[in-house]
Amino acid sequence: MCACVWPAAPDRRRLRSPYAARMRTRAVAYDHQRSSLHTRAWMCSYLGYVDMYGTSFSEDILATGMGTHLALPLIRERWSADMSEGEARALLEDCMRVCWYRDTRALNKITLAKVTSEGSLISEPYTLDTKWDFKSFVAPKAATDTGGSW
């Protein structure tokens, strides 16, 4: 990741807005890309994340938002470096299904992307299989006269 140091302009270090942090990072990245000494370092691929405050890190697996709490534990448990594409797709579908069950405003339609050194491939949107006919959903335990709904 880029370290933003501006020795010639110390006033700029006081700019703490996310926009200013992104602009400084872009400027440093552009300078590094133009330099022949750093060209090899910028040719490698990585998976990274930068939040709105400028906090950045890179990992083998990432999730954002509620996916950090719901999907990331599933990925950490089942991910391996030698997974087949089918296994990886099934894992992502399971993660998206868990996140979807917890989000009341979402649709169960997803799009997956595959990125390799040859390029990227984005799937058409498709609908996840879901299950809502659990016994306790269909036949609640408590009657309406007891004051409980389940």
PDB file of C-alpha atoms in Angstrom:
ATOM      1  CA  MET A   1       0.000   0.000   0.000  1.00  0.00           C
ATOM      2  CA  CYS A   2       1.052   3.589  -0.459  1.00  0.00           C
ATOM      3  CA  ALA A   3       2.478   5.675   2.337  1.00  0.00           C
ATOM      4  CA  CYS A   4       1.489   9.307   1.886  1.00  0.00           C
ATOM      5  CA  VAL A   5       4.336  11.586   2.954  1.00  0.00           C
ATOM      6  CA  TRP A   6       4.514  15.194   1.818  1.00  0.00           C
ATOM      7  CA  PRO A   7       7.730  16.695   3.217  1.00  0.00           C
ATOM      8  CA  ALA A   8       7.576  19.695   0.885  1.00  0.00           C
ATOM      9  CA  ALA A   9       4.067  20.663   1.969  1.00  0.00           C
ATOM     10  CA  PRO A  10       3.404  19.916   5.659  1.00  0.00           C
ATOM     11  CA  ASP A  11       0.081  21.801   5.479  1.00  0.00           C
ATOM     12  CA  ARG A  12      -1.383  19.043   3.322  1.00  0.00           C
ATOM     13  CA  ARG A  13      -0.947  16.457   6.070  1.00  0.00           C
ATOM     14  CA  ARG A  14      -3.641  18.243   8.045  1.00  0.00           C
ATOM     15  CA  LEU A  15      -6.255  17.431   5.392  1.00  0.00           C
ATOM     16  CA  ARG A  16      -8.034  14.515   7.026  1.00  0.00           C
ATOM     17  CA  SER A  17     -11.111  14.148   4.823  1.00  0.00           C
ATOM     18  CA  PRO A  18     -11.584  10.821   2.993  1.00  0.00           C
ATOM     19  CA  TYR A  19     -11.486  12.671  -0.337  1.00  0.00           C
ATOM     20  CA  ALA A  20      -8.120  14.234   0.517  1.00  0.00           C
ATOM     21  CA  ALA A  21      -6.737  10.860   1.608  1.00  0.00           C
ATOM     22  CA  ARG A  22      -7.816   9.262  -1.685  1.00  0.00           C
ATOM     23  CA  MET A  23      -6.308  12.087  -3.731  1.00  0.00           C
ATOM     24  CA  ARG A  24      -2.984  11.847  -1.887  1.00  0.00           C
ATOM     25  CA  THR A  25      -2.936   8.070  -2.363  1.00  0.00           C
ATOM     26  CA  ARG A  26      -3.648   8.446  -6.084  1.00  0.00           C
ATOM     27  CA  ALA A  27      -0.870  11.004  -6.459  1.00  0.00           C
ATOM     28  CA  VAL A  28       1.669   8.760  -4.755  1.00  0.00           C
ATOM     29  CA  ALA A  29       0.500   5.736  -6.766  1.00  0.00           C
ATOM     30  CA  TYR A  30       0.787   7.700 -10.019  1.00  0.00           C
ATOM     31  CA  ASP A  31       4.328   8.822  -9.169  1.00  0.00           C
ATOM     32  CA  HIS A  32       5.302   5.228  -8.363  1.00  0.00           C
ATOM     33  CA  GLN A  33       3.780   3.899 -11.581  1.00  0.00           C
ATOM     34  CA  ARG A  34       5.759   6.366 -13.664  1.00  0.00           C
ATOM     35  CA  SER A  35       9.036   5.482 -11.969  1.00  0.00           C
ATOM     36  CA  SER A  36      10.947   2.659 -13.654  1.00  0.00           C
ATOM     37  CA  LEU A  37      12.307   1.505 -10.291  1.00  0.00           C
ATOM     38  CA  HIS A  38       8.832   0.774  -8.961  1.00  0.00           C
ATOM     39  CA  THR A  39       7.222  -0.644 -12.103  1.00  0.00           C
ATOM     40  CA  ARG A  40       7.671  -4.270 -11.023  1.00  0.00           C
ATOM     41  CA  ALA A  41       6.080  -3.605  -7.636  1.00  0.00           C
ATOM     42  CA  TRP A  42       2.952  -2.181  -9.283  1.00  0.00           C
ATOM     43  CA  MET A  43       2.623  -5.072 -11.745  1.00  0.00           C
ATOM     44  CA  CYS A  44       1.694  -7.608  -9.031  1.00  0.00           C
ATOM     45  CA  SER A  45      -1.955  -8.294  -8.269  1.00  0.00           C
ATOM     46  CA  TYR A  46      -3.467  -8.149  -4.805  1.00  0.00           C
ATOM     47  CA  LEU A  47      -6.817  -7.944  -3.069  1.00  0.00           C
ATOM     48  CA  GLY A  48      -7.072  -4.771  -1.032  1.00  0.00           C
ATOM     49  CA  TYR A  49      -9.589  -2.605   0.796  1.00  0.00           C
ATOM     50  CA  VAL A  50      -9.684   1.110   1.624  1.00  0.00           C
ATOM     51  CA  ASP A  51     -12.493   2.501   3.784  1.00  0.00           C
ATOM     52  CA  MET A  52     -13.874   6.030   3.826  1.00  0.00           C
ATOM     53  CA  TYR A  53     -11.317   7.085   6.448  1.00  0.00           C
ATOM     54  CA  GLY A  54      -8.316   5.967   4.408  1.00  0.00           C
ATOM     55  CA  THR A  55      -7.628   2.809   6.420  1.00  0.00           C
ATOM     56  CA  SER A  56      -6.248   0.228   4.021  1.00  0.00           C
ATOM     57  CA  PHE A  57      -5.125  -3.374   4.124  1.00  0.00           C
ATOM     58  CA  SER A  58      -4.768  -6.368   1.834  1.00  0.00           C
ATOM     59  CA  GLU A  59      -5.621 -10.020   2.488  1.00  0.00           C
ATOM     60  CA  ASP A  60      -6.344 -13.262   0.679  1.00  0.00           C
ATOM     61  CA  ILE A  61     -10.048 -12.925   1.567  1.00  0.00           C
ATOM     62  CA  LEU A  62     -12.097  -9.779   2.240  1.00  0.00           C
ATOM     63  CA  ALA A  63     -15.659  -8.841   3.106  1.00  0.00           C
ATOM     64  CA  THR A  64     -17.303  -5.483   3.760  1.00  0.00           C
ATOM     65  CA  GLY A  65     -20.269  -4.254   5.776  1.00  0.00           C
ATOM     66  CA  MET A  66     -22.350  -6.938   7.470  1.00  0.00           C
ATOM     67  CA  GLY A  67     -20.514  -9.501   5.348  1.00  0.00           C
ATOM     68  CA  THR A  68     -17.562  -8.952   7.681  1.00  0.00           C
ATOM     69  CA  HIS A  69     -19.624 -10.345  10.560  1.00  0.00           C
ATOM     70  CA  LEU A  70     -21.771 -12.913   8.736  1.00  0.00           C
ATOM     71  CA  ALA A  71     -19.861 -14.155   5.687  1.00  0.00           C
ATOM     72  CA  LEU A  72     -16.201 -13.813   6.650  1.00  0.00           C
ATOM     73  CA  PRO A  73     -16.363 -16.537   9.346  1.00  0.00           C
ATOM     74  CA  LEU A  74     -17.845 -18.939   6.763  1.00  0.00           C
ATOM     75  CA  ILE A  75     -15.149 -18.067   4.251  1.00  0.00           C
ATOM     76  CA  ARG A  76     -12.354 -18.480   6.818  1.00  0.00           C
ATOM     77  CA  GLU A  77     -13.727 -21.888   7.780  1.00  0.00           C
ATOM     78  CA  ARG A  78     -14.195 -23.290   4.258  1.00  0.00           C
ATOM     79  CA  TRP A  79     -11.700 -21.405   2.035  1.00  0.00           C
ATOM     80  CA  SER A  80      -8.549 -23.078   0.751  1.00  0.00           C
ATOM     81  CA  ALA A  81      -6.016 -21.969  -1.839  1.00  0.00           C
ATOM     82  CA  ASP A  82      -6.634 -25.023  -4.047  1.00  0.00           C
ATOM     83  CA  MET A  83     -10.441 -24.721  -4.306  1.00  0.00           C
ATOM     84  CA  SER A  84     -12.085 -25.455  -7.620  1.00  0.00           C
ATOM     85  CA  GLU A  85     -14.232 -22.803  -9.253  1.00  0.00           C
ATOM     86  CA  GLY A  86     -17.377 -24.771  -8.409  1.00  0.00           C
ATOM     87  CA  GLU A  87     -16.442 -24.995  -4.725  1.00  0.00           C
ATOM     88  CA  ALA A  88     -15.667 -21.279  -4.610  1.00  0.00           C
ATOM     89  CA  ARG A  89     -18.978 -20.451  -6.302  1.00  0.00           C
ATOM     90  CA  ALA A  90     -20.892 -22.649  -3.807  1.00  0.00           C
ATOM     91  CA  LEU A  91     -19.102 -20.957  -0.898  1.00  0.00           C
ATOM     92  CA  LEU A  92     -19.944 -17.475  -2.205  1.00  0.00           C
ATOM     93  CA  GLU A  93     -23.570 -18.476  -2.760  1.00  0.00           C
ATOM     94  CA  ASP A  94     -23.798 -19.761   0.823  1.00  0.00           C
ATOM     95  CA  CYS A  95     -22.295 -16.513   2.124  1.00  0.00           C
ATOM     96  CA  MET A  96     -24.664 -14.392   0.059  1.00  0.00           C
ATOM     97  CA  ARG A  97     -27.620 -16.525   1.193  1.00  0.00           C
ATOM     98  CA  VAL A  98     -26.716 -15.962   4.872  1.00  0.00           C
ATOM     99  CA  CYS A  99     -26.372 -12.218   4.289  1.00  0.00           C
ATOM    100  CA  TRP A 100     -29.646 -12.147   2.360  1.00  0.00           C
ATOM    101  CA  TYR A 101     -31.592 -13.887   5.150  1.00  0.00           C
ATOM    102  CA  ARG A 102     -30.464 -11.129   7.531  1.00  0.00           C
ATOM    103  CA  ASP A 103     -31.230  -8.169   5.234  1.00  0.00           C
ATOM    104  CA  THR A 104     -34.918  -7.258   5.097  1.00  0.00           C
ATOM    105  CA  ARG A 105     -34.573  -4.954   2.081  1.00  0.00           C
ATOM    106  CA  ALA A 106     -32.526  -7.135  -0.255  1.00  0.00           C
ATOM    107  CA  LEU A 107     -33.399  -9.393  -3.160  1.00  0.00           C
ATOM    108  CA  ASN A 108     -32.070 -12.921  -3.503  1.00  0.00           C
ATOM    109  CA  LYS A 109     -30.645 -12.087  -6.922  1.00  0.00           C
ATOM    110  CA  ILE A 110     -26.845 -11.955  -7.192  1.00  0.00           C
ATOM    111  CA  THR A 111     -24.108 -11.474  -9.775  1.00  0.00           C
ATOM    112  CA  LEU A 112     -20.703 -13.138  -9.441  1.00  0.00           C
ATOM    113  CA  ALA A 113     -17.443 -12.057 -11.060  1.00  0.00           C
ATOM    114  CA  LYS A 114     -14.306 -14.056 -11.817  1.00  0.00           C
ATOM    115  CA  VAL A 115     -11.045 -12.147 -12.231  1.00  0.00           C
ATOM    116  CA  THR A 116      -7.911 -13.853 -13.559  1.00  0.00           C
ATOM    117  CA  SER A 117      -4.737 -12.749 -15.300  1.00  0.00           C
ATOM    118  CA  GLU A 118      -6.529 -13.290 -18.634  1.00  0.00           C
ATOM    119  CA  GLY A 119      -9.311 -10.854 -17.732  1.00  0.00           C
ATOM    120  CA  SER A 120     -12.615 -10.708 -15.930  1.00  0.00           C
ATOM    121  CA  LEU A 121     -15.913 -12.517 -16.450  1.00  0.00           C
ATOM    122  CA  ILE A 122     -19.147 -11.242 -14.910  1.00  0.00           C
ATOM    123  CA  SER A 123     -22.107 -13.606 -14.702  1.00  0.00           C
ATOM    124  CA  GLU A 124     -25.669 -12.696 -15.537  1.00  0.00           C
ATOM    125  CA  PRO A 125     -27.808 -11.989 -12.460  1.00  0.00           C
ATOM    126  CA  TYR A 126     -29.466 -15.127 -11.094  1.00  0.00           C
ATOM    127  CA  THR A 127     -31.694 -16.007  -8.158  1.00  0.00           C
ATOM    128  CA  LEU A 128     -30.436 -17.942  -5.135  1.00  0.00           C
ATOM    129  CA  ASP A 129     -32.444 -20.915  -3.892  1.00  0.00           C
ATOM    130  CA  THR A 130     -34.034 -20.107  -0.542  1.00  0.00           C
ATOM    131  CA  LYS A 131     -36.057 -22.018   2.029  1.00  0.00           C
ATOM    132  CA  TRP A 132     -38.890 -20.418   3.975  1.00  0.00           C
ATOM    133  CA  ASP A 133     -41.045 -23.473   4.718  1.00  0.00           C
ATOM    134  CA  PHE A 134     -39.427 -24.383   8.025  1.00  0.00           C
ATOM    135  CA  LYS A 135     -41.811 -26.056  10.465  1.00  0.00           C
ATOM    136  CA  SER A 136     -41.737 -23.182  12.979  1.00  0.00           C
ATOM    137  CA  PHE A 137     -42.465 -20.645  10.220  1.00  0.00           C
ATOM    138  CA  VAL A 138     -45.485 -22.561   8.918  1.00  0.00           C
ATOM    139  CA  ALA A 139     -46.961 -23.640  12.297  1.00  0.00           C
ATOM    140  CA  PRO A 140     -46.083 -21.170  15.085  1.00  0.00           C
ATOM    141  CA  LYS A 141     -45.729 -22.676  18.580  1.00  0.00           C
ATOM    142  CA  ALA A 142     -47.795 -20.148  20.521  1.00  0.00           C
ATOM    143  CA  ALA A 143     -51.452 -19.469  19.875  1.00  0.00           C
ATOM    144  CA  THR A 144     -52.703 -15.941  19.393  1.00  0.00           C
ATOM    145  CA  ASP A 145     -54.677 -16.057  22.661  1.00  0.00           C
ATOM    146  CA  THR A 146     -51.486 -16.558  24.723  1.00  0.00           C
ATOM    147  CA  GLY A 147     -49.982 -13.265  23.634  1.00  0.00           C
ATOM    148  CA  GLY A 148     -47.021 -14.810  21.801  1.00  0.00           C
ATOM    149  CA  SER A 149     -46.596 -15.192  18.085  1.00  0.00           C
ATOM    150  CA  TRP A 150     -44.006 -17.980  18.075  1.00  0.00           C
TER     151      TRP A 150
END
